[in-house]
CSV table of C-alpha atoms in Angstrom, one decimal:
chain,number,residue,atom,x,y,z
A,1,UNK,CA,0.0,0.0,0.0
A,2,UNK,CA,1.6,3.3,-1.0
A,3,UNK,CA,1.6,6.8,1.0
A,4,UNK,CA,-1.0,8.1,-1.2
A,5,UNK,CA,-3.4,4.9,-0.4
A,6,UNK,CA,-3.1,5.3,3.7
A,7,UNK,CA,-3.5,9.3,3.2
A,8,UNK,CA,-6.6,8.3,1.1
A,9,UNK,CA,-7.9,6.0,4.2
A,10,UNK,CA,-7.1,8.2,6.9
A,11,UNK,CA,-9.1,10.9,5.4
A,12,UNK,CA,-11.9,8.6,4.4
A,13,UNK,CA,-12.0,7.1,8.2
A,14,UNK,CA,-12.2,10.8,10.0
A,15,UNK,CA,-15.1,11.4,9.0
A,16,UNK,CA,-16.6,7.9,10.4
A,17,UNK,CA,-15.0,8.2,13.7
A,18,UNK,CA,-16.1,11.9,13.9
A,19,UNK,CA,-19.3,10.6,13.5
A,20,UNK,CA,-19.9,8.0,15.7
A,21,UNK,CA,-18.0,10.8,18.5
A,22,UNK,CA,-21.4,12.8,17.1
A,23,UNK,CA,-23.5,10.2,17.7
A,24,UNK,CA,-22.4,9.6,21.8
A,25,UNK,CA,-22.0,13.3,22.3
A,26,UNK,CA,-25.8,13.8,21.2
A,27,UNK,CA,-27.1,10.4,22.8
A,28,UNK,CA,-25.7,11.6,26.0
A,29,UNK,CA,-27.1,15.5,25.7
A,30,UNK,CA,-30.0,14.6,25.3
A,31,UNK,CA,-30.1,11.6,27.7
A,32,UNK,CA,-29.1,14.4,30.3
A,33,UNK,CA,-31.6,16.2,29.2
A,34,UNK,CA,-34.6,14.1,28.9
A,35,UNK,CA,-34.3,12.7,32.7
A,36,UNK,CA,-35.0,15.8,33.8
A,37,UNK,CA,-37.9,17.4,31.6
A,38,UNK,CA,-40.9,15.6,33.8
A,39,UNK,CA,-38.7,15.6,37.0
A,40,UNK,CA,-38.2,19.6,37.2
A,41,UNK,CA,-41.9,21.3,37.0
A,42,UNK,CA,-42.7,18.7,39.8
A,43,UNK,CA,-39.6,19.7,42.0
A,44,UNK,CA,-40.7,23.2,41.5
A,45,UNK,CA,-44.3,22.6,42.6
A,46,UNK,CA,-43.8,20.8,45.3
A,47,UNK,CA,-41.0,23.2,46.3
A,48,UNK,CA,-43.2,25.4,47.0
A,49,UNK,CA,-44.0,27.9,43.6
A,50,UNK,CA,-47.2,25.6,42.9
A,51,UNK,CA,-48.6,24.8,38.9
A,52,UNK,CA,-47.8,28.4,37.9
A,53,UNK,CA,-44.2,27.7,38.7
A,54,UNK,CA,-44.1,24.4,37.0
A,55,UNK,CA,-45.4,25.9,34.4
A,56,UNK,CA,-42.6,28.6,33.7
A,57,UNK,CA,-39.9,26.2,34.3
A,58,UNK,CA,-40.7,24.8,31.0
A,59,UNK,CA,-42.0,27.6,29.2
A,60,UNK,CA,-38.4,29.5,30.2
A,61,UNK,CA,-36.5,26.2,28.8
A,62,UNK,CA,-38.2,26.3,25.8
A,63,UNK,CA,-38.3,30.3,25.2
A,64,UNK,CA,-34.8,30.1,25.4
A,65,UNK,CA,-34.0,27.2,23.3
A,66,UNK,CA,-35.9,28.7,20.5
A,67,UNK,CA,-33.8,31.9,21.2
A,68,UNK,CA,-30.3,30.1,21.0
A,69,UNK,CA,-31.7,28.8,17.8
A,70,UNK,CA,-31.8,31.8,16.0
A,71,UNK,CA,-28.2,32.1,17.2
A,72,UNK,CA,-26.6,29.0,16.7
A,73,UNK,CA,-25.6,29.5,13.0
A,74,UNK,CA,-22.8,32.3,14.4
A,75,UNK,CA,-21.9,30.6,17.2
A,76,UNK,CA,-21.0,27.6,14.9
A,77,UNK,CA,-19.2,30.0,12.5
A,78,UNK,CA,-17.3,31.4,15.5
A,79,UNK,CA,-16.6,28.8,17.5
A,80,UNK,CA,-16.3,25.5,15.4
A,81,UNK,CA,-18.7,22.3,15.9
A,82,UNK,CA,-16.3,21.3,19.0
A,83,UNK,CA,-16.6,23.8,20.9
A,84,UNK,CA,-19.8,24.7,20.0
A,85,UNK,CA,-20.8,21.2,21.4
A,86,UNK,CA,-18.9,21.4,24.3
A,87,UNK,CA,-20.5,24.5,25.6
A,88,UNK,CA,-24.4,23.2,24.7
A,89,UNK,CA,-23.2,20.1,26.9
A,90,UNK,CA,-21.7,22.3,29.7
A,91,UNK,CA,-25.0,24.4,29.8
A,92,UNK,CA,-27.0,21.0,30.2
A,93,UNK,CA,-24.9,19.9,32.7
A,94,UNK,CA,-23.6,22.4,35.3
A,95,UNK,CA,-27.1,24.0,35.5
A,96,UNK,CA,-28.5,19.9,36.5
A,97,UNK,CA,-26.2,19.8,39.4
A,98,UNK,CA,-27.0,23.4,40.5
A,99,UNK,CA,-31.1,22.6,40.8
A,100,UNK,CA,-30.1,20.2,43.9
A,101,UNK,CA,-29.0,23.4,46.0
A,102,UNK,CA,-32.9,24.8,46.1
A,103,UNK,CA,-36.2,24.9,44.7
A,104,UNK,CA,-36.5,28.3,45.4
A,105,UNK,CA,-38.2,30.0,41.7
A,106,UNK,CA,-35.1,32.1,40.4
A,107,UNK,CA,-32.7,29.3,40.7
A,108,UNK,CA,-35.0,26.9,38.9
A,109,UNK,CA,-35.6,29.3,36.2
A,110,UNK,CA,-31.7,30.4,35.2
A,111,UNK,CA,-30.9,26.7,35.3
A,112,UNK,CA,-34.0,25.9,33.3
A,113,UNK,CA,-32.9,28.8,30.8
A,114,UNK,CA,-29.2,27.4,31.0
A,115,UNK,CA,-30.4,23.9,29.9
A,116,UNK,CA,-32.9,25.7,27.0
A,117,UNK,CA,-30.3,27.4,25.6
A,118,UNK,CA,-27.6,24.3,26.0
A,119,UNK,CA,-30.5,22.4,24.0
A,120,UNK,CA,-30.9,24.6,21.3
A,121,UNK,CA,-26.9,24.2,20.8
A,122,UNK,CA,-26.8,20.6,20.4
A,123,UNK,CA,-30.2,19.9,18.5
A,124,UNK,CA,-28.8,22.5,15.3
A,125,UNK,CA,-25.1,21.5,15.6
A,126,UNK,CA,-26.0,17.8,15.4
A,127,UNK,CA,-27.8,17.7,12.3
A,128,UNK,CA,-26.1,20.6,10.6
A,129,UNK,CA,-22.7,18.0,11.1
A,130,UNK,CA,-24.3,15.5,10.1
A,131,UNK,CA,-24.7,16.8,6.8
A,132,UNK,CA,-21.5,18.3,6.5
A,133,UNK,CA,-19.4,14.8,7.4
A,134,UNK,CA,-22.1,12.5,5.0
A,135,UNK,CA,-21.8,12.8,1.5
A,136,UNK,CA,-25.4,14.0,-0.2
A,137,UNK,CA,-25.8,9.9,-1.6
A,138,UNK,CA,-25.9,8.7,1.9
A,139,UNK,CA,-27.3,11.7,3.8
A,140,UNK,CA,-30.7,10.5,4.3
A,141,UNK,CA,-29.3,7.3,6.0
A,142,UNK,CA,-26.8,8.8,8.1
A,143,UNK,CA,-29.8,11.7,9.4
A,144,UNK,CA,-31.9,8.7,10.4
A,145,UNK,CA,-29.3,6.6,12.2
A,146,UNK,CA,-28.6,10.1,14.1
A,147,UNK,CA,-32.6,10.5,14.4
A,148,UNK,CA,-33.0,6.7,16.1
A,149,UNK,CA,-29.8,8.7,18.5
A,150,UNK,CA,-32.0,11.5,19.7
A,151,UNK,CA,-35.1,9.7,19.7
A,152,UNK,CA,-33.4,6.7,22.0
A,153,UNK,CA,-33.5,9.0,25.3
A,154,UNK,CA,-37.2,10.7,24.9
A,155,UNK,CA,-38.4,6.7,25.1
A,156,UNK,CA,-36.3,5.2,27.7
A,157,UNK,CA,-35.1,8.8,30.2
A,158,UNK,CA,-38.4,10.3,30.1
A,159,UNK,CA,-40.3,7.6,32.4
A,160,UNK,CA,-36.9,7.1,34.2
A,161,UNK,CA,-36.4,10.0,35.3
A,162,UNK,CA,-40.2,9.8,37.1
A,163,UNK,CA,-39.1,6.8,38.2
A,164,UNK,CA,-36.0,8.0,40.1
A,165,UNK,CA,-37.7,10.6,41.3
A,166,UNK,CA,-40.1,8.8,42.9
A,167,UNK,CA,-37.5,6.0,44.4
A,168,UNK,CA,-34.1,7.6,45.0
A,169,UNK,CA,-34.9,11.0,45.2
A,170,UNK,CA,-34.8,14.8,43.2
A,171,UNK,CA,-31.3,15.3,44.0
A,172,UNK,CA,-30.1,11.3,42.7
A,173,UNK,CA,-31.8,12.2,39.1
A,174,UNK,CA,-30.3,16.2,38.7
A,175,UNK,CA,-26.8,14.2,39.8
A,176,UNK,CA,-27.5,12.0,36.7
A,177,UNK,CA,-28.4,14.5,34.9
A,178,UNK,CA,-25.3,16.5,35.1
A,179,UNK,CA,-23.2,13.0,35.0
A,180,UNK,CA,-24.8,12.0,31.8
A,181,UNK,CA,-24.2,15.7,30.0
A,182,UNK,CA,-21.0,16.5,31.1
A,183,UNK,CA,-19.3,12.5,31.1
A,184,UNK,CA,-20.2,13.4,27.2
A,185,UNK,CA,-17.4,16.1,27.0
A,186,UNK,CA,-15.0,13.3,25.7
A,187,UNK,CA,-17.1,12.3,23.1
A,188,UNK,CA,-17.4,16.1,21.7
A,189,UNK,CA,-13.2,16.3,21.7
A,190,UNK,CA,-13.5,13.5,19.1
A,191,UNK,CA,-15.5,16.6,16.9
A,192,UNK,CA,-14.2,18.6,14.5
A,193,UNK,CA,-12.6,21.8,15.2
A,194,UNK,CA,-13.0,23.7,12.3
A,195,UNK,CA,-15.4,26.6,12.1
A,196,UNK,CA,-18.8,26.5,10.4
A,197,UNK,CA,-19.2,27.8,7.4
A,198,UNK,CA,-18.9,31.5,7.3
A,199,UNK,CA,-22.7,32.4,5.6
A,200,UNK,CA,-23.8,30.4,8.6
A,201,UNK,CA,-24.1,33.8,10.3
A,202,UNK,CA,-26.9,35.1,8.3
A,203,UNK,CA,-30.4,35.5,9.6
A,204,UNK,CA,-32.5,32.0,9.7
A,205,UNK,CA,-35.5,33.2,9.1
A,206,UNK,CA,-34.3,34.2,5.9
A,207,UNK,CA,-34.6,30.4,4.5
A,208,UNK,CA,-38.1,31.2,4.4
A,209,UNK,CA,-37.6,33.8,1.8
A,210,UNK,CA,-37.4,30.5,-0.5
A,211,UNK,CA,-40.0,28.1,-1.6
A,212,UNK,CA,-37.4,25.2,-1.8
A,213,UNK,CA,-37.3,25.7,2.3
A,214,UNK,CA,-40.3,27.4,3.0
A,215,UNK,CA,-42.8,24.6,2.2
A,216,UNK,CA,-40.9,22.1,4.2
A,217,UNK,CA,-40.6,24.1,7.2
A,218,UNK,CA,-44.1,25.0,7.2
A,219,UNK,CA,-45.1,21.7,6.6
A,220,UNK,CA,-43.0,20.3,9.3
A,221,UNK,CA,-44.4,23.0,11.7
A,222,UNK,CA,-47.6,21.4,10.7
A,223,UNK,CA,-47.0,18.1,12.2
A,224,UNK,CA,-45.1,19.1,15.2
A,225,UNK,CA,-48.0,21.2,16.3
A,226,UNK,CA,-50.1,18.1,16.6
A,227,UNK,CA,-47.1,16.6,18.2
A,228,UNK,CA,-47.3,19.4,20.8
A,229,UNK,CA,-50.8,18.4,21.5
A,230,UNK,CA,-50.6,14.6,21.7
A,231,UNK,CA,-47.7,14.9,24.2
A,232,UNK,CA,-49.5,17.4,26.2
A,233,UNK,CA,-53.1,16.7,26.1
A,234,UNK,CA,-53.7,13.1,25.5
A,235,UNK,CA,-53.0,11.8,29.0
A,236,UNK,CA,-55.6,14.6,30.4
A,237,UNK,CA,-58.2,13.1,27.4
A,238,UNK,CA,-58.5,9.7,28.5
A,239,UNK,CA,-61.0,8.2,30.9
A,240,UNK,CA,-59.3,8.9,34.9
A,241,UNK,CA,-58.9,4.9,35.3
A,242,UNK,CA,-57.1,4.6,31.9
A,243,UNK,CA,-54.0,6.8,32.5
A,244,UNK,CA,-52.0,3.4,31.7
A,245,UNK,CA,-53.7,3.3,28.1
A,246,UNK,CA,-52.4,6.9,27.3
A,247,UNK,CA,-48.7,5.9,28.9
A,248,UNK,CA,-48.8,2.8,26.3
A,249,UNK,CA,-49.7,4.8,23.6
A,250,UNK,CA,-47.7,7.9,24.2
A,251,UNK,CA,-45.0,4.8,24.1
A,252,UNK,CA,-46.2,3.6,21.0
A,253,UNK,CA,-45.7,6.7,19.6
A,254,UNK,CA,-42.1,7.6,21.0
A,255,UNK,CA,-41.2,4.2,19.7
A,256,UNK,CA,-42.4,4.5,16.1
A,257,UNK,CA,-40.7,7.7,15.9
A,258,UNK,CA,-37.5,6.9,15.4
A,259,UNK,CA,-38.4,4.0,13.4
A,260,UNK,CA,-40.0,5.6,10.8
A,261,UNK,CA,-37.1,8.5,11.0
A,262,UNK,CA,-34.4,5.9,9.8
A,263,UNK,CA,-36.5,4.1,7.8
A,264,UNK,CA,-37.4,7.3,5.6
A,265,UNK,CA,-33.4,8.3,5.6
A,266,UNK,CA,-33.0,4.7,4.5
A,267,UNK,CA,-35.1,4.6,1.9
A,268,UNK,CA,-34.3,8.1,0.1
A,269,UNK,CA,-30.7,7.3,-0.3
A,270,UNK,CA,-30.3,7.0,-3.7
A,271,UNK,CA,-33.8,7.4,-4.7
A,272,UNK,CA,-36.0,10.9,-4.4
A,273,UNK,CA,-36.6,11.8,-0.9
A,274,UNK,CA,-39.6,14.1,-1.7
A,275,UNK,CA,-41.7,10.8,-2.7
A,276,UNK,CA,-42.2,10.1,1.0
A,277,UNK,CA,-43.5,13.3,1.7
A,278,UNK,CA,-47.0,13.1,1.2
A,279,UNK,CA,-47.2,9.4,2.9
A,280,UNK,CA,-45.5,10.5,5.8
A,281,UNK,CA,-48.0,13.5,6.3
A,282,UNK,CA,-50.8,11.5,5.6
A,283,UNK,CA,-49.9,9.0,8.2
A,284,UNK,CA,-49.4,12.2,10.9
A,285,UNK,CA,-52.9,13.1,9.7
A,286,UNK,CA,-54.8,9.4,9.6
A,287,UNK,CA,-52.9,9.2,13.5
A,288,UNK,CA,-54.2,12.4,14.2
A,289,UNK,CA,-57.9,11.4,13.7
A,290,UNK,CA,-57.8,8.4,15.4
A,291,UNK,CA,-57.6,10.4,18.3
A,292,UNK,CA,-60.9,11.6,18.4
A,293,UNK,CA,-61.8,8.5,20.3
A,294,UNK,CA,-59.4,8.5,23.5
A,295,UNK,CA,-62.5,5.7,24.8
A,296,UNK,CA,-61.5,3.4,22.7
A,297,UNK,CA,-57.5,2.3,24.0
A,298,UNK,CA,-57.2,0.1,21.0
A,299,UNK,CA,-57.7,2.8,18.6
A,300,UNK,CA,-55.7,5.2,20.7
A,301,UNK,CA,-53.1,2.9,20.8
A,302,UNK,CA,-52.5,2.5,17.2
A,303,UNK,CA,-53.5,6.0,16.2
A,304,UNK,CA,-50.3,7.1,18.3
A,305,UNK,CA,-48.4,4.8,16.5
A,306,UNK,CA,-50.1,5.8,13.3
A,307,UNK,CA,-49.1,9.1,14.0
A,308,UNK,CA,-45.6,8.8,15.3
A,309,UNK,CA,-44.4,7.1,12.0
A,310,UNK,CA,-45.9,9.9,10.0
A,311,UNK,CA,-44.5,11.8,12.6
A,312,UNK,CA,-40.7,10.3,12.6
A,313,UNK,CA,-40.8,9.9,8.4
A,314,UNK,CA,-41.8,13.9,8.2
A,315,UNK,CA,-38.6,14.4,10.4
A,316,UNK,CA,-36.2,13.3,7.8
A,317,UNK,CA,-38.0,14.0,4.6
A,318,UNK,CA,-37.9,17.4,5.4
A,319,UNK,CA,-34.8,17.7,7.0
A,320,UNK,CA,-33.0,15.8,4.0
A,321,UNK,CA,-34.7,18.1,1.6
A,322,UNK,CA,-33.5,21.3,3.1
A,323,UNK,CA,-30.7,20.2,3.1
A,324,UNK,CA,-30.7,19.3,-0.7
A,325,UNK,CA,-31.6,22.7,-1.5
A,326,UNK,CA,-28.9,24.5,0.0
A,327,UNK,CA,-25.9,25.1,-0.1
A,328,UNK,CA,-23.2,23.5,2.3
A,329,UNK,CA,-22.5,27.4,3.7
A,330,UNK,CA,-26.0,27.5,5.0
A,331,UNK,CA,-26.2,24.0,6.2
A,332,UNK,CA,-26.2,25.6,10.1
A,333,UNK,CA,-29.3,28.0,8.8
A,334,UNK,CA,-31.0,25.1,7.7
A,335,UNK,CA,-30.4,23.3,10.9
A,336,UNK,CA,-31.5,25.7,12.6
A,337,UNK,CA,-34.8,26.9,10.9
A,338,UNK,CA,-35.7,23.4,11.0
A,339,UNK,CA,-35.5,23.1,14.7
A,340,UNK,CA,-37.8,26.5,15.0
A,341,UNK,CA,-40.0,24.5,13.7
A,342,UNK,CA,-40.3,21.6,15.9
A,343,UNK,CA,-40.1,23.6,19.1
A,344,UNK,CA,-42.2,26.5,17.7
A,345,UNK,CA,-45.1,24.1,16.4
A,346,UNK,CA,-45.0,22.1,19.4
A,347,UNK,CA,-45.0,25.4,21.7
A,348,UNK,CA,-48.0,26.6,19.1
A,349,UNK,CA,-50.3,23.4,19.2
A,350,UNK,CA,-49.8,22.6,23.0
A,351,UNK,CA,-50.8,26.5,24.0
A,352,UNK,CA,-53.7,27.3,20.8
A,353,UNK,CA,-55.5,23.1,21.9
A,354,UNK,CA,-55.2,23.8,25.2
A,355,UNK,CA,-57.6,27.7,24.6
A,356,UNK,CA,-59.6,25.6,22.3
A,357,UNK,CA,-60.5,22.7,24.3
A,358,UNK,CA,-62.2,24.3,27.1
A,359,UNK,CA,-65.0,25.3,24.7
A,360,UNK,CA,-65.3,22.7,22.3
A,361,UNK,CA,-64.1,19.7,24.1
A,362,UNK,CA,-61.0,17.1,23.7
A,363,UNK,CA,-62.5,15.2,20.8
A,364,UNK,CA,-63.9,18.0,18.8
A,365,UNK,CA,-60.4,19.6,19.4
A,366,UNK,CA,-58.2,16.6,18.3
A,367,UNK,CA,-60.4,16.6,15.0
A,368,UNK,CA,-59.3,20.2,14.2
A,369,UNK,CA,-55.7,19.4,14.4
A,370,UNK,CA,-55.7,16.2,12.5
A,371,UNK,CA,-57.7,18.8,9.6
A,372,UNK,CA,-54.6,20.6,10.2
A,373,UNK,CA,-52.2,17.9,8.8
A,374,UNK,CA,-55.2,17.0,6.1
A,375,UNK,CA,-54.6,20.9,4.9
A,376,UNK,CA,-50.7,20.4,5.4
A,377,UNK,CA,-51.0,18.0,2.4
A,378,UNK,CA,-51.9,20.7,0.1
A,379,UNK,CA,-48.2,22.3,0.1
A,380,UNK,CA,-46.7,18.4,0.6
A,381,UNK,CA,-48.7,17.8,-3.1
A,382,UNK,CA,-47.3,21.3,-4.4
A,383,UNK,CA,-43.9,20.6,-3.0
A,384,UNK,CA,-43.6,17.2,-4.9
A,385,UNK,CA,-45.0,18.5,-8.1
A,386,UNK,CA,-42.9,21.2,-8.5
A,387,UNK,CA,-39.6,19.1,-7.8
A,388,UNK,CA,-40.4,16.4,-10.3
């Protein structure tokens, strides 16, 4: 084997290692993370600041992950994906241990706005890497096998974290926490240290200025807003004896997610992404409908899983699409306006259901947002026609 063959290898192997360093680093984040998102509004309550304080623990997360968004892109460009990483896994760590000192309000809310905004890092670094280490050919793949990483923690930390909670104690679980997120700082090292792209800086919302990334992020949005709504509402919907029926089907849905997510990435490779669109929301929507009956736990059951593979499919169509469409400068803007979109639908549909069903009831309500998906297919039909 010549010089020119091992330089050839080396290079070829970087990026693989870098990526399975990518893979842990976000595994762990979000592990970290997800332990402590049920676990925190009920340390604040019973702390002593009541629903309205459990409340604003996760609104401030999640106002400030949405802000970081928008600022990810020049942080990258700045700062490189390794550091960049680094400090989203230092804000969801140090901030996990800190919530042990008190449950007094202020404290709870900067570490809950530390964690938001050390969320926001990771979830746009991650994919925008992603794409930059995976050749376009295999892109769709490698974003699914990184969507079955993210999606691995919301299934198996979520109820864990309860779970500690209840058995070992607040302070045992925000430990873990903090473990979990900063144990992953080895894994981001492994990164690379270069700096983002330098049109990474410029303003996200500016994607939407094109049709290429506008329909997809709308359409996204679209799903994720009845995603906000399942995963808020649906355990309030059902029957007071048959809270166990919506835990098995808010499981069915976590666990189809990812699923459907590498399936999707899968199948695109090498064929048109865009073909799945349509299915994909038309799943989200037939889910969605299914929930008008949250009597019947068979139907509920598999309308969650109906919806979370329409659910986990839209994830990567999209997301592999943007990506298509753009250029690898603005591969962080991308990344970013797509993540807008899943926390900005979600925040959307879990505060407009929850004014709307107080007048018009939990069925009635679920109906209007599965017609939201059935009207989502208009632009997922325009989308595909104009990119044959």
């Amino acid at each position: 084997m010549t010089d020119l063959d091992v330089e050839a290898d080396r290079r070829e192997a970087a990026p693989k290692r870098q990526m399975i360093f990518l893979l842990a680093a976000s595994l762990g984040a979000l592990t970290g993370f997800y332990l402590l998102v049920p676990v925190v509004p009920l340390y604040t309550a019973t702390g002593g600041s009541g629903d309205t304080g459990a409340g604003l623990s996760t609104g401030v997360m999640m106002a400030a992950t949405v802000l970081m968004e928008l600022a990810v892109p020049a942080v990258l460009s700045r700062c490189g994906y390794r550091m960049g990483m680094a400090l989203g896994l230092l804000l969801l760590g140090v901030p996990s241990a800190l919530l042990a000192v008190s449950p007094a309000l202020p404290l709870v809310l900067a570490a809950c706005a530390a964690r938001g905004a050390g969320l926001g890092i990771v979830v746009v670094a991650g994919p925008a890497l992603v794409a930059e280490l995976v050749p376009g050919r295999r892109r769709g793949h490698a974003l699914g096998v990184y969507g079955v990483a993210v999606g691995i923690p919301a299934v198996v930390a979520l109820p864990l974290g309860l779970w500690l909670s209840a058995h070992v104690g607040y302070g045992f679980v925000f430990t873990a926490g903090a473990v979990v997120s900063l144990g992953t700082l080895a894994a981001a090292a492994g990164l690379p240290s270069a700096r983002g792209p330098a049109e990474q800086h410029r303003g996200v919302l500016g994607g939407l200025r094109t049709g290429g990334l506008r329909r997809p992020t709308v359409i996204f949005a679209a799903v994720t807003l009845v995603a906000g709504i399942l995963l808020t509402f649906l355990p309030l919907a059902v029957p007071a004896d048959a809270r166990s029926t919506a835990a098995l089907a808010l499981l069915a849905q976590a666990a189809a997610m990812p699923l459907a997510r590498w399936f999707a990435g899968r199948y695109g490779d090498g064929r048109d992404p865009g073909r799945l669109l349509v299915p994909a929301v038309l799943a989200a929507a037939l889910g969605g409908a299914g929930l008008v009956r949250p009597d019947n736990p068979w139907l509920l059951v598999a309308s969650a899983a109906v919806f979370g593979a329409g659910f986990g499919a839209a994830q990567n169509v999209t997301l592999t699409l943007m990506f298509q469409r753009t250029s690898r400068s603005r591969f962080g803007q991308v990344s970013a306006l797509w993540n807008l979109a899943y926390d900005g639908g979600m925040g959307v549909g879990a505060v407009g259901f929850g004014l709307v069903a107080g007048p018009v009831g939990y069925p009635a309500g679920f109906l209007l947002a599965a017609a939201v998906l059935f009207i989502a297919l208009v632009p997922a039909w325009t989308d595909r026609r104009r990119t044959q």
